[in-house]
Short mmCIF file of N, CA and C in Angstrom, two decimals:
data_model
loop_
_atom_site.label_atom_id
_atom_site.label_comp_id
_atom_site.label_asym_id
_atom_site.label_seq_id
_atom_site.Cartn_x
_atom_site.Cartn_y
_atom_site.Cartn_z
N MET A 1 7.27 22.96 -7.62
CA MET A 1 7.06 21.66 -7.25
C MET A 1 5.78 21.36 -7.61
N VAL A 2 5.65 20.22 -8.75
CA VAL A 2 4.35 19.66 -9.09
C VAL A 2 4.28 18.14 -8.68
N LEU A 3 3.13 17.61 -8.30
CA LEU A 3 3.00 16.44 -8.11
C LEU A 3 1.91 15.78 -9.15
N VAL A 4 2.20 14.77 -9.94
CA VAL A 4 1.34 14.22 -11.15
C VAL A 4 0.85 12.82 -10.62
N GLU A 5 -0.27 12.42 -10.75
CA GLU A 5 -0.97 11.06 -10.82
C GLU A 5 -0.83 10.60 -11.75
N LEU A 6 0.00 9.42 -12.03
CA LEU A 6 0.28 8.88 -13.25
C LEU A 6 -0.73 7.50 -13.48
N THR A 7 -1.22 7.17 -12.57
CA THR A 7 -2.33 6.18 -12.52
C THR A 7 -3.42 6.39 -11.70
N SER A 8 -4.76 6.06 -12.09
CA SER A 8 -5.82 6.40 -11.18
C SER A 8 -6.67 5.19 -10.91
N LEU A 9 -7.57 5.42 -9.85
CA LEU A 9 -8.20 4.50 -9.26
C LEU A 9 -9.34 4.13 -10.19
N ASP A 10 -9.53 2.66 -10.60
CA ASP A 10 -10.49 2.27 -11.36
C ASP A 10 -11.64 2.02 -10.47
N LEU A 11 -13.17 1.90 -10.90
CA LEU A 11 -14.22 1.72 -10.16
C LEU A 11 -13.87 0.34 -9.21
N SER A 12 -13.45 -0.58 -9.80
CA SER A 12 -13.20 -1.89 -9.26
C SER A 12 -12.33 -1.95 -8.08
N ASP A 13 -11.56 -0.72 -8.05
CA ASP A 13 -10.56 -0.60 -6.76
C ASP A 13 -11.29 0.01 -5.47
N LEU A 14 -12.51 0.44 -5.78
CA LEU A 14 -13.38 1.18 -4.86
C LEU A 14 -14.08 0.20 -4.10
N PRO A 15 -14.23 0.44 -2.71
CA PRO A 15 -15.40 -0.62 -1.78
C PRO A 15 -16.69 -0.09 -2.08
N MET A 16 -17.14 -0.53 -3.21
CA MET A 16 -18.73 0.16 -3.61
C MET A 16 -19.67 -0.66 -2.73
N GLU A 17 -19.51 -1.96 -2.55
CA GLU A 17 -20.42 -2.74 -1.81
C GLU A 17 -20.35 -2.58 -0.46
N ALA A 18 -19.02 -2.32 0.22
CA ALA A 18 -19.03 -1.98 1.50
C ALA A 18 -19.46 -0.70 1.77
N PHE A 19 -19.24 0.09 0.85
CA PHE A 19 -19.95 1.54 1.32
C PHE A 19 -21.43 1.33 1.10
N ARG A 20 -22.05 0.52 0.46
CA ARG A 20 -23.36 0.42 0.26
C ARG A 20 -24.07 -0.31 1.61
N ALA A 21 -23.16 -0.95 2.03
CA ALA A 21 -23.47 -1.71 3.46
C ALA A 21 -23.50 -0.81 4.53
N HIS A 22 -22.38 0.03 4.49
CA HIS A 22 -22.27 1.06 5.65
C HIS A 22 -23.59 2.10 5.65
N LEU A 23 -24.11 2.27 4.53
CA LEU A 23 -25.16 3.10 4.35
C LEU A 23 -26.54 2.62 4.73
N ARG A 24 -26.32 1.26 4.56
CA ARG A 24 -27.52 0.28 4.88
C ARG A 24 -28.57 0.42 3.79
N LEU A 25 -28.09 0.48 2.64
CA LEU A 25 -29.08 0.64 1.41
C LEU A 25 -29.67 -0.53 1.14
N GLY A 26 -30.74 -0.57 0.71
CA GLY A 26 -31.66 -1.67 0.43
C GLY A 26 -30.75 -2.45 -0.75
N THR A 27 -31.21 -3.97 -0.97
CA THR A 27 -30.62 -4.86 -1.84
C THR A 27 -31.70 -5.60 -2.37
N GLY A 28 -31.47 -6.27 -3.57
CA GLY A 28 -32.51 -7.27 -4.19
C GLY A 28 -33.37 -6.45 -4.91
N PHE A 29 -33.20 -5.33 -5.02
CA PHE A 29 -34.02 -4.67 -6.33
C PHE A 29 -33.48 -4.57 -7.61
N ALA A 30 -34.53 -4.50 -8.49
CA ALA A 30 -34.12 -4.27 -10.19
C ALA A 30 -33.08 -3.08 -10.13
N ASP A 31 -33.32 -2.00 -9.30
CA ASP A 31 -32.64 -0.90 -9.59
C ASP A 31 -31.57 -0.53 -8.27
N ASP A 32 -30.87 -1.61 -8.17
CA ASP A 32 -29.75 -1.79 -7.04
C ASP A 32 -28.93 -0.72 -7.43
N ALA A 33 -28.31 -0.82 -8.38
CA ALA A 33 -27.19 -0.21 -9.05
C ALA A 33 -27.70 1.58 -9.44
N ILE A 34 -28.65 1.97 -9.34
CA ILE A 34 -29.01 3.29 -9.74
C ILE A 34 -28.25 4.27 -9.25
N GLN A 35 -27.83 4.28 -7.72
CA GLN A 35 -26.94 5.11 -7.25
C GLN A 35 -25.58 4.92 -7.22
N ASP A 36 -25.06 4.12 -8.13
CA ASP A 36 -23.69 3.65 -7.85
C ASP A 36 -22.79 4.81 -8.50
N GLU A 37 -23.17 5.50 -9.28
CA GLU A 37 -22.37 6.79 -9.84
C GLU A 37 -22.29 7.93 -8.63
N VAL A 38 -23.38 7.87 -8.03
CA VAL A 38 -23.32 9.10 -6.83
C VAL A 38 -22.36 8.46 -5.91
N LEU A 39 -22.65 7.29 -5.26
CA LEU A 39 -21.98 6.71 -4.25
C LEU A 39 -20.46 6.78 -4.73
N GLU A 40 -20.07 6.49 -6.03
CA GLU A 40 -18.60 6.43 -6.35
C GLU A 40 -18.14 8.05 -6.17
N GLY A 41 -18.95 8.87 -6.49
CA GLY A 41 -18.31 10.35 -6.66
C GLY A 41 -18.19 10.59 -5.13
N TYR A 42 -19.05 10.46 -4.02
CA TYR A 42 -18.65 10.42 -2.83
C TYR A 42 -17.53 9.52 -2.05
N ILE A 43 -17.25 8.51 -2.63
CA ILE A 43 -16.16 7.92 -1.92
C ILE A 43 -15.02 8.54 -2.47
N ARG A 44 -14.78 8.86 -3.88
CA ARG A 44 -13.76 9.41 -4.60
C ARG A 44 -13.40 10.92 -3.73
N ALA A 45 -14.55 11.52 -3.47
CA ALA A 45 -14.36 12.78 -2.75
C ALA A 45 -13.71 12.53 -1.49
N ALA A 46 -14.16 11.67 -0.79
CA ALA A 46 -13.89 11.33 0.66
C ALA A 46 -12.48 11.07 0.69
N LEU A 47 -12.05 10.11 -0.40
CA LEU A 47 -10.56 9.66 -0.46
C LEU A 47 -9.79 10.63 -0.61
N ALA A 48 -10.18 11.59 -1.80
CA ALA A 48 -9.12 12.79 -1.79
C ALA A 48 -9.15 13.64 -0.87
N ALA A 49 -10.25 14.03 -0.15
CA ALA A 49 -10.01 15.02 1.10
C ALA A 49 -9.23 14.55 2.13
N ILE A 50 -9.36 13.14 2.64
CA ILE A 50 -8.36 12.72 3.46
C ILE A 50 -7.05 12.29 3.33
N GLU A 51 -6.55 11.93 1.96
CA GLU A 51 -5.40 12.02 1.38
C GLU A 51 -4.80 13.54 1.52
N THR A 52 -5.37 14.44 1.10
CA THR A 52 -5.01 15.48 1.03
C THR A 52 -4.63 16.30 2.31
N ARG A 53 -5.66 16.10 3.25
CA ARG A 53 -5.47 16.39 4.91
C ARG A 53 -4.21 15.70 5.27
N LEU A 54 -3.99 14.40 5.09
CA LEU A 54 -3.03 13.77 5.88
C LEU A 54 -1.50 13.69 4.97
N GLY A 55 -1.91 13.91 3.58
CA GLY A 55 -0.54 13.82 3.00
C GLY A 55 0.06 12.43 2.70
N LYS A 56 -1.24 11.49 2.87
CA LYS A 56 -0.76 10.12 2.69
C LYS A 56 -1.79 9.53 1.30
N VAL A 57 -1.31 8.46 0.88
CA VAL A 57 -2.21 8.01 -0.36
C VAL A 57 -2.61 6.76 0.21
N LEU A 58 -3.92 6.41 0.35
CA LEU A 58 -4.39 5.16 0.53
C LEU A 58 -4.38 3.96 -0.07
N LEU A 59 -4.87 4.01 -1.55
CA LEU A 59 -4.67 3.06 -2.33
C LEU A 59 -3.70 3.25 -3.29
N SER A 60 -2.95 2.20 -3.79
CA SER A 60 -1.66 2.44 -4.34
C SER A 60 -1.87 2.90 -5.71
N ARG A 61 -1.05 3.88 -6.06
CA ARG A 61 -1.03 4.71 -7.37
C ARG A 61 0.54 4.92 -7.58
N GLU A 62 0.66 5.36 -8.97
CA GLU A 62 2.07 5.72 -9.29
C GLU A 62 1.89 7.34 -9.60
N TYR A 63 3.24 8.05 -8.93
CA TYR A 63 3.16 9.56 -9.22
C TYR A 63 4.48 9.77 -9.78
N ARG A 64 4.50 11.10 -10.48
CA ARG A 64 5.71 11.90 -10.75
C ARG A 64 5.97 13.01 -9.95
N TRP A 65 6.80 13.26 -9.52
CA TRP A 65 7.13 14.58 -8.55
C TRP A 65 8.41 15.58 -9.27
N GLU A 66 7.79 16.65 -9.69
CA GLU A 66 8.89 17.54 -10.43
C GLU A 66 9.31 18.69 -9.40
N LEU A 67 10.65 18.77 -9.29
CA LEU A 67 11.24 19.97 -8.47
C LEU A 67 12.26 20.40 -9.34
N THR A 68 12.52 21.64 -8.67
CA THR A 68 13.72 22.65 -9.46
C THR A 68 14.84 22.83 -8.53
N ALA A 69 14.95 22.19 -7.34
CA ALA A 69 16.07 22.24 -6.53
C ALA A 69 15.78 21.13 -5.52
N TRP A 70 16.99 20.60 -4.94
CA TRP A 70 17.05 19.61 -3.84
C TRP A 70 17.08 20.54 -2.68
N ALA A 71 16.19 20.20 -1.52
CA ALA A 71 16.37 20.88 -0.18
C ALA A 71 17.55 20.56 0.40
N ASP A 72 18.23 19.30 0.05
CA ASP A 72 19.29 19.05 0.52
C ASP A 72 20.01 18.06 -0.42
N ARG A 73 21.39 18.26 -0.75
CA ARG A 73 21.88 17.24 -1.95
C ARG A 73 22.13 15.92 -1.19
N SER A 74 22.14 15.59 0.10
CA SER A 74 22.33 14.28 0.77
C SER A 74 21.00 13.50 0.92
N ARG A 75 19.80 14.33 0.73
CA ARG A 75 18.52 13.78 0.96
C ARG A 75 17.20 14.41 0.84
N GLN A 76 16.38 14.06 0.20
CA GLN A 76 15.30 14.68 -0.42
C GLN A 76 13.96 14.34 0.19
N ALA A 77 13.05 14.97 1.11
CA ALA A 77 11.87 14.32 1.55
C ALA A 77 10.95 14.37 0.52
N LEU A 78 10.26 13.39 0.53
CA LEU A 78 9.23 13.27 -0.49
C LEU A 78 7.85 13.74 -0.29
N PRO A 79 7.02 14.00 -1.12
CA PRO A 79 5.73 14.81 -0.88
C PRO A 79 4.53 13.95 -0.29
N VAL A 80 4.54 12.57 -0.32
CA VAL A 80 3.40 11.85 0.30
C VAL A 80 4.00 10.77 0.83
N ALA A 81 3.27 9.97 1.76
CA ALA A 81 3.56 8.74 2.16
C ALA A 81 2.43 7.80 2.32
N PRO A 82 2.52 6.26 2.38
CA PRO A 82 3.95 5.66 2.41
C PRO A 82 4.32 5.67 1.06
N ILE A 83 5.50 5.43 0.78
CA ILE A 83 6.18 5.15 -0.49
C ILE A 83 6.57 3.63 -0.60
N SER A 84 6.12 2.99 -1.50
CA SER A 84 6.83 1.68 -1.54
C SER A 84 8.08 1.35 -2.29
N ALA A 85 8.03 2.23 -3.34
CA ALA A 85 9.31 2.07 -4.25
C ALA A 85 9.57 3.31 -4.99
N VAL A 86 10.71 3.70 -5.12
CA VAL A 86 11.06 5.00 -6.13
C VAL A 86 11.59 4.17 -7.43
N THR A 87 10.74 4.61 -8.51
CA THR A 87 10.84 3.70 -9.84
C THR A 87 11.84 4.38 -10.77
N GLY A 88 12.27 5.65 -10.45
CA GLY A 88 13.07 6.41 -11.36
C GLY A 88 13.43 7.93 -10.86
N VAL A 89 14.58 8.33 -11.22
CA VAL A 89 14.81 9.92 -10.89
C VAL A 89 15.68 10.14 -12.14
N THR A 90 15.15 11.23 -12.88
CA THR A 90 15.78 11.85 -14.00
C THR A 90 15.99 13.31 -13.96
N VAL A 91 17.29 13.89 -13.98
CA VAL A 91 17.33 15.01 -14.07
C VAL A 91 17.50 15.93 -15.49
N LEU A 92 16.68 16.87 -15.57
CA LEU A 92 16.57 17.59 -17.13
C LEU A 92 17.39 18.77 -17.01
N ASP A 93 17.98 19.34 -18.00
CA ASP A 93 18.39 20.84 -18.20
C ASP A 93 17.41 21.69 -18.57
N ARG A 94 17.80 23.03 -18.75
CA ARG A 94 16.84 24.29 -19.18
C ARG A 94 16.31 23.94 -20.35
N ALA A 95 16.71 23.17 -21.30
CA ALA A 95 16.03 22.54 -22.57
C ALA A 95 15.01 21.26 -22.41
N GLY A 96 15.06 20.88 -21.31
CA GLY A 96 14.38 19.49 -21.19
C GLY A 96 14.83 18.33 -21.57
N ALA A 97 16.24 18.31 -21.96
CA ALA A 97 16.95 17.04 -22.06
C ALA A 97 17.10 16.52 -20.84
N GLY A 98 16.79 15.02 -20.71
CA GLY A 98 17.00 14.39 -19.48
C GLY A 98 18.01 13.53 -19.43
N ALA A 99 18.71 13.13 -18.29
CA ALA A 99 19.43 12.08 -18.02
C ALA A 99 19.24 11.33 -16.79
N VAL A 100 18.94 9.95 -17.30
CA VAL A 100 18.46 9.09 -16.18
C VAL A 100 19.43 8.87 -15.02
N VAL A 101 19.03 8.92 -13.53
CA VAL A 101 20.18 8.82 -12.89
C VAL A 101 20.19 7.35 -12.35
N ASP A 102 21.52 6.73 -12.18
CA ASP A 102 21.88 5.40 -11.98
C ASP A 102 21.08 5.08 -10.71
N PRO A 103 20.29 3.91 -10.40
CA PRO A 103 19.60 3.81 -9.16
C PRO A 103 20.70 3.37 -8.18
N GLU A 104 21.92 3.13 -8.32
CA GLU A 104 22.89 2.79 -7.45
C GLU A 104 23.06 3.97 -6.64
N LEU A 105 22.87 5.13 -7.05
CA LEU A 105 23.11 6.24 -6.40
C LEU A 105 22.35 6.87 -5.34
N TYR A 106 20.99 6.36 -5.20
CA TYR A 106 20.16 6.70 -4.42
C TYR A 106 19.42 5.67 -3.65
N ALA A 107 18.56 5.87 -2.73
CA ALA A 107 17.92 4.71 -1.99
C ALA A 107 16.84 5.52 -1.39
N LEU A 108 15.68 4.56 -1.25
CA LEU A 108 14.40 5.25 -0.64
C LEU A 108 14.46 4.90 0.89
N GLU A 109 14.24 5.74 1.79
CA GLU A 109 14.30 5.53 3.15
C GLU A 109 12.73 5.74 3.55
N ARG A 110 12.09 4.37 3.73
CA ARG A 110 10.94 4.37 4.11
C ARG A 110 10.53 5.06 5.27
N ASP A 111 9.46 5.47 5.57
CA ASP A 111 8.98 6.26 6.84
C ASP A 111 7.42 6.33 6.67
N ALA A 112 6.77 6.18 7.72
CA ALA A 112 5.11 6.21 7.89
C ALA A 112 4.70 7.62 7.50
N HIS A 113 5.65 8.73 7.82
CA HIS A 113 5.19 10.31 7.55
C HIS A 113 5.99 10.93 6.61
N ARG A 114 7.41 10.76 6.55
CA ARG A 114 8.38 11.55 5.66
C ARG A 114 9.23 10.48 5.17
N PRO A 115 9.01 9.64 4.03
CA PRO A 115 9.86 9.07 3.29
C PRO A 115 10.88 10.07 2.69
N VAL A 116 12.11 9.54 2.29
CA VAL A 116 13.29 10.31 1.75
C VAL A 116 13.96 9.92 0.81
N LEU A 117 14.24 10.33 -0.08
CA LEU A 117 15.22 9.89 -1.22
C LEU A 117 16.67 10.33 -0.91
N ALA A 118 17.43 9.21 -0.58
CA ALA A 118 18.51 9.63 0.26
C ALA A 118 19.96 9.20 -0.77
N ALA A 119 20.78 10.05 -0.93
CA ALA A 119 21.99 9.91 -1.92
C ALA A 119 22.67 8.86 -1.21
N ILE A 120 23.37 7.82 -2.10
CA ILE A 120 24.38 7.00 -1.81
C ILE A 120 25.52 7.54 -2.38
N GLY A 121 26.64 8.16 -1.70
CA GLY A 121 27.91 8.58 -2.20
C GLY A 121 27.97 10.09 -1.92
N ALA A 122 28.45 10.92 -3.05
CA ALA A 122 28.59 12.19 -2.81
C ALA A 122 27.44 13.00 -2.84
N GLY A 123 26.41 12.82 -3.31
CA GLY A 123 25.17 13.42 -3.17
C GLY A 123 24.11 13.05 -4.28
N LEU A 124 23.06 13.88 -4.02
CA LEU A 124 22.12 13.70 -5.55
C LEU A 124 22.52 14.42 -6.48
N PRO A 125 22.58 14.17 -7.82
CA PRO A 125 22.98 14.86 -9.03
C PRO A 125 22.74 16.24 -9.00
N ALA A 126 23.26 17.21 -9.23
CA ALA A 126 23.28 18.56 -9.29
C ALA A 126 22.14 18.98 -10.48
N ILE A 127 21.17 19.83 -9.91
CA ILE A 127 20.33 20.27 -11.03
C ILE A 127 20.65 21.71 -11.30
N ALA A 128 20.67 21.81 -12.69
CA ALA A 128 21.39 23.14 -13.29
C ALA A 128 20.31 24.23 -13.36
N SER A 129 20.58 25.20 -13.10
CA SER A 129 19.95 26.61 -13.15
C SER A 129 18.92 26.56 -14.44
N GLY A 130 17.64 26.60 -14.00
CA GLY A 130 16.59 26.31 -15.17
C GLY A 130 16.31 25.07 -15.39
N GLY A 131 17.05 24.12 -14.73
CA GLY A 131 16.53 22.64 -14.99
C GLY A 131 15.48 22.30 -13.91
N SER A 132 15.44 20.78 -13.72
CA SER A 132 14.64 20.38 -12.83
C SER A 132 15.03 18.67 -12.47
N ALA A 133 14.24 18.16 -11.74
CA ALA A 133 14.38 16.60 -11.58
C ALA A 133 13.10 16.27 -11.15
N GLU A 134 12.93 14.84 -11.73
CA GLU A 134 11.62 14.17 -11.89
C GLU A 134 11.77 12.84 -11.07
N ILE A 135 11.14 12.54 -10.14
CA ILE A 135 11.14 11.48 -9.45
C ILE A 135 9.87 10.49 -9.50
N THR A 136 9.75 9.46 -9.83
CA THR A 136 8.57 8.53 -10.04
C THR A 136 8.64 7.63 -8.97
N PHE A 137 7.50 7.35 -8.65
CA PHE A 137 7.41 6.48 -7.29
C PHE A 137 6.10 5.76 -7.35
N GLU A 138 6.09 4.89 -6.34
CA GLU A 138 4.90 4.05 -6.13
C GLU A 138 4.51 4.41 -4.61
N ALA A 139 3.26 4.99 -4.53
CA ALA A 139 2.92 5.46 -2.99
C ALA A 139 1.41 4.79 -2.66
N GLY A 140 1.07 4.23 -1.46
CA GLY A 140 -0.02 3.76 -0.88
C GLY A 140 0.13 2.80 -0.15
N PHE A 141 -1.10 2.47 0.83
CA PHE A 141 -0.91 1.41 1.75
C PHE A 141 -0.98 0.02 1.06
N GLY A 142 -1.51 0.07 -0.26
CA GLY A 142 -1.70 -1.32 -0.83
C GLY A 142 -2.68 -1.08 -1.96
N SER A 143 -2.80 -2.03 -2.74
CA SER A 143 -3.65 -1.94 -3.71
C SER A 143 -5.14 -2.53 -3.64
N SER A 144 -5.43 -3.04 -2.41
CA SER A 144 -6.75 -3.42 -2.11
C SER A 144 -7.11 -2.56 -0.87
N TRP A 145 -8.51 -2.44 -0.89
CA TRP A 145 -9.03 -1.89 0.26
C TRP A 145 -8.80 -2.27 1.52
N GLY A 146 -8.60 -3.58 1.66
CA GLY A 146 -8.32 -4.19 2.93
C GLY A 146 -6.64 -4.06 3.41
N ASP A 147 -6.05 -3.29 2.59
CA ASP A 147 -4.73 -3.04 2.77
C ASP A 147 -4.55 -1.67 3.66
N VAL A 148 -5.66 -0.81 3.49
CA VAL A 148 -5.70 0.35 4.12
C VAL A 148 -6.17 0.14 5.75
N PRO A 149 -5.37 1.00 6.59
CA PRO A 149 -5.71 0.64 8.04
C PRO A 149 -7.07 1.02 8.23
N PRO A 150 -7.52 0.25 9.30
CA PRO A 150 -8.99 0.10 9.39
C PRO A 150 -9.63 1.46 10.09
N ASP A 151 -8.68 2.26 10.72
CA ASP A 151 -9.40 3.45 10.93
C ASP A 151 -9.56 4.38 9.98
N LEU A 152 -8.67 4.37 9.00
CA LEU A 152 -8.77 5.17 8.04
C LEU A 152 -9.93 4.84 6.84
N ARG A 153 -9.99 3.50 6.86
CA ARG A 153 -11.32 2.90 5.99
C ARG A 153 -12.59 3.51 6.64
N GLN A 154 -12.67 3.40 7.75
CA GLN A 154 -14.13 3.99 8.59
C GLN A 154 -13.95 5.21 8.27
N ALA A 155 -12.83 6.30 8.33
CA ALA A 155 -13.01 7.55 8.02
C ALA A 155 -13.54 7.97 6.82
N VAL A 156 -13.16 7.29 5.85
CA VAL A 156 -13.45 7.51 4.46
C VAL A 156 -15.00 7.24 4.20
N PHE A 157 -15.47 6.06 4.96
CA PHE A 157 -16.95 5.77 4.74
C PHE A 157 -17.62 6.84 5.58
N LEU A 158 -17.34 7.24 6.79
CA LEU A 158 -17.96 8.08 7.42
C LEU A 158 -18.17 9.58 6.72
N LEU A 159 -17.08 9.98 6.21
CA LEU A 159 -16.90 11.41 5.36
C LEU A 159 -17.65 11.09 4.10
N ALA A 160 -17.76 10.02 3.38
CA ALA A 160 -18.55 9.88 2.24
C ALA A 160 -19.85 9.96 2.59
N ALA A 161 -20.20 9.35 3.58
CA ALA A 161 -21.81 9.31 4.11
C ALA A 161 -22.12 10.56 4.53
N HIS A 162 -21.41 11.29 5.11
CA HIS A 162 -21.50 13.00 5.47
C HIS A 162 -21.87 13.57 4.04
N TYR A 163 -20.99 13.17 3.08
CA TYR A 163 -21.29 14.02 1.91
C TYR A 163 -22.57 13.42 1.24
N TYR A 164 -22.90 12.50 1.55
CA TYR A 164 -23.94 11.77 0.69
C TYR A 164 -25.40 12.19 1.46
N GLU A 165 -25.39 12.17 2.70
CA GLU A 165 -26.33 12.64 3.47
C GLU A 165 -26.65 14.07 3.45
N ASN A 166 -25.78 15.14 3.24
CA ASN A 166 -25.85 16.59 3.13
C ASN A 166 -25.66 16.92 1.61
N ARG A 167 -25.87 16.05 0.65
CA ARG A 167 -25.93 16.31 -0.58
C ARG A 167 -26.62 17.56 -1.11
N ARG A 168 -27.98 17.63 -0.24
CA ARG A 168 -28.80 18.84 -0.73
C ARG A 168 -28.43 20.24 0.18
N ASP A 169 -27.57 20.07 1.10
CA ASP A 169 -27.15 21.27 1.91
C ASP A 169 -26.27 22.20 1.06
N THR A 170 -27.04 23.44 0.90
CA THR A 170 -26.48 24.55 -0.02
C THR A 170 -26.01 25.62 0.92
N SER A 171 -25.98 25.63 2.23
CA SER A 171 -25.38 26.65 3.30
C SER A 171 -24.02 26.55 3.40
N GLY A 172 -23.47 25.45 2.79
CA GLY A 172 -22.03 25.21 3.11
C GLY A 172 -21.56 24.69 4.31
N SER A 173 -22.62 24.32 5.34
CA SER A 173 -21.97 23.85 6.72
C SER A 173 -21.65 22.36 6.44
N SER A 174 -21.99 21.90 5.30
CA SER A 174 -21.48 20.15 5.29
C SER A 174 -19.99 20.16 4.77
N GLY A 175 -19.62 21.18 4.42
CA GLY A 175 -18.17 21.18 3.83
C GLY A 175 -17.31 20.86 4.81
N LEU A 176 -17.57 21.21 6.24
CA LEU A 176 -16.70 21.09 7.22
C LEU A 176 -16.29 19.29 7.45
N MET A 177 -15.38 18.93 7.86
CA MET A 177 -15.21 17.44 8.00
C MET A 177 -15.64 17.18 9.58
N PRO A 178 -16.58 16.29 9.54
CA PRO A 178 -16.84 15.97 11.02
C PRO A 178 -16.10 15.59 12.14
N PHE A 179 -16.14 15.69 13.33
CA PHE A 179 -15.46 15.58 14.53
C PHE A 179 -14.92 14.22 14.52
N GLY A 180 -15.93 13.03 14.20
CA GLY A 180 -15.69 11.80 14.38
C GLY A 180 -14.38 11.55 13.29
N VAL A 181 -14.55 12.08 11.97
CA VAL A 181 -13.63 11.79 11.16
C VAL A 181 -12.24 12.38 11.52
N MET A 182 -12.40 13.45 11.96
CA MET A 182 -11.19 14.25 12.50
C MET A 182 -10.24 13.26 13.48
N MET A 183 -11.00 12.83 14.42
CA MET A 183 -10.69 11.85 15.59
C MET A 183 -9.84 10.57 14.94
N LEU A 184 -10.36 10.11 13.76
CA LEU A 184 -9.86 8.66 13.07
C LEU A 184 -8.34 9.28 12.22
N LEU A 185 -8.50 10.45 11.90
CA LEU A 185 -7.32 10.92 11.05
C LEU A 185 -6.17 11.14 12.26
N GLU A 186 -6.62 11.66 13.28
CA GLU A 186 -5.55 12.16 14.43
C GLU A 186 -4.12 11.34 14.15
N PRO A 187 -4.36 10.23 14.60
CA PRO A 187 -3.01 9.37 14.82
C PRO A 187 -2.28 9.30 13.56
N HIS A 188 -2.80 9.59 12.36
CA HIS A 188 -1.94 9.60 11.24
C HIS A 188 -1.54 10.93 10.66
N ARG A 189 -1.74 12.01 11.45
CA ARG A 189 -1.19 13.14 11.14
C ARG A 189 0.25 13.28 11.11
N ASN A 190 0.99 14.19 10.02
CA ASN A 190 2.34 14.00 9.96
C ASN A 190 2.53 15.51 10.87
N ILE A 191 3.09 15.20 12.17
CA ILE A 191 3.47 16.28 13.06
C ILE A 191 5.00 16.90 12.69
N ARG A 192 5.14 17.97 12.39
CA ARG A 192 6.32 18.51 12.33
C ARG A 192 7.07 19.06 13.63
N THR A 193 8.20 18.78 13.94
CA THR A 193 8.76 19.31 15.24
C THR A 193 9.88 20.20 14.84
N LEU A 194 10.25 21.00 15.82
CA LEU A 194 11.16 22.27 15.57
C LEU A 194 12.44 21.48 15.32
N GLY A 195 13.20 22.02 14.19
CA GLY A 195 14.51 21.35 13.66
C GLY A 195 14.35 20.11 12.89
N ALA A 196 13.09 19.63 12.61
CA ALA A 196 12.85 18.53 11.63
C ALA A 196 13.68 18.95 10.41
N ARG A 197 14.44 17.98 9.69
CA ARG A 197 15.06 18.09 8.65
C ARG A 197 14.16 17.93 7.36
N ALA A 198 13.21 17.01 7.35
CA ALA A 198 12.41 16.71 6.11
C ALA A 198 10.87 16.72 6.50
#
């Protein structure tokens, strides 16, 4: 299974000014923007770390997920959350020739932790031996920073600030996620229970 990010975040999508304010960096100087490239790197690193830990996409992007078999022909759990729309499903044969699946044959079941592609009718189309399926979808809390839940926004800033403040630490101790960040992430963790299907 391969998850590919089809669209990436532009600099204009990132909360640069809010992060500068969080760090309480000085303003009004001729070289205000001198650290922007460094700050951008730490925001992107914090976003990536938090999204990976939670299995959630904070700012909206489009993805393609490739898989070689359905977990269940009636429903397939999707790899990240939240998902706002499934934009296409294609089944490919061993040679890579694809057939687009009619959108009337599936539906998105939205869920904060485990969104599902659900079959309408007999089941999701069969994937031939050596073939695969590609699902394209839009995931994320929203396209603007204000759409992200406040505790996750704070977690990103705290982690990015931690990276920034410990950028010269070569011992590796700064690689650990701070306790305060972990506590902010806790309510958003995907807890799997015994017998869960997705």
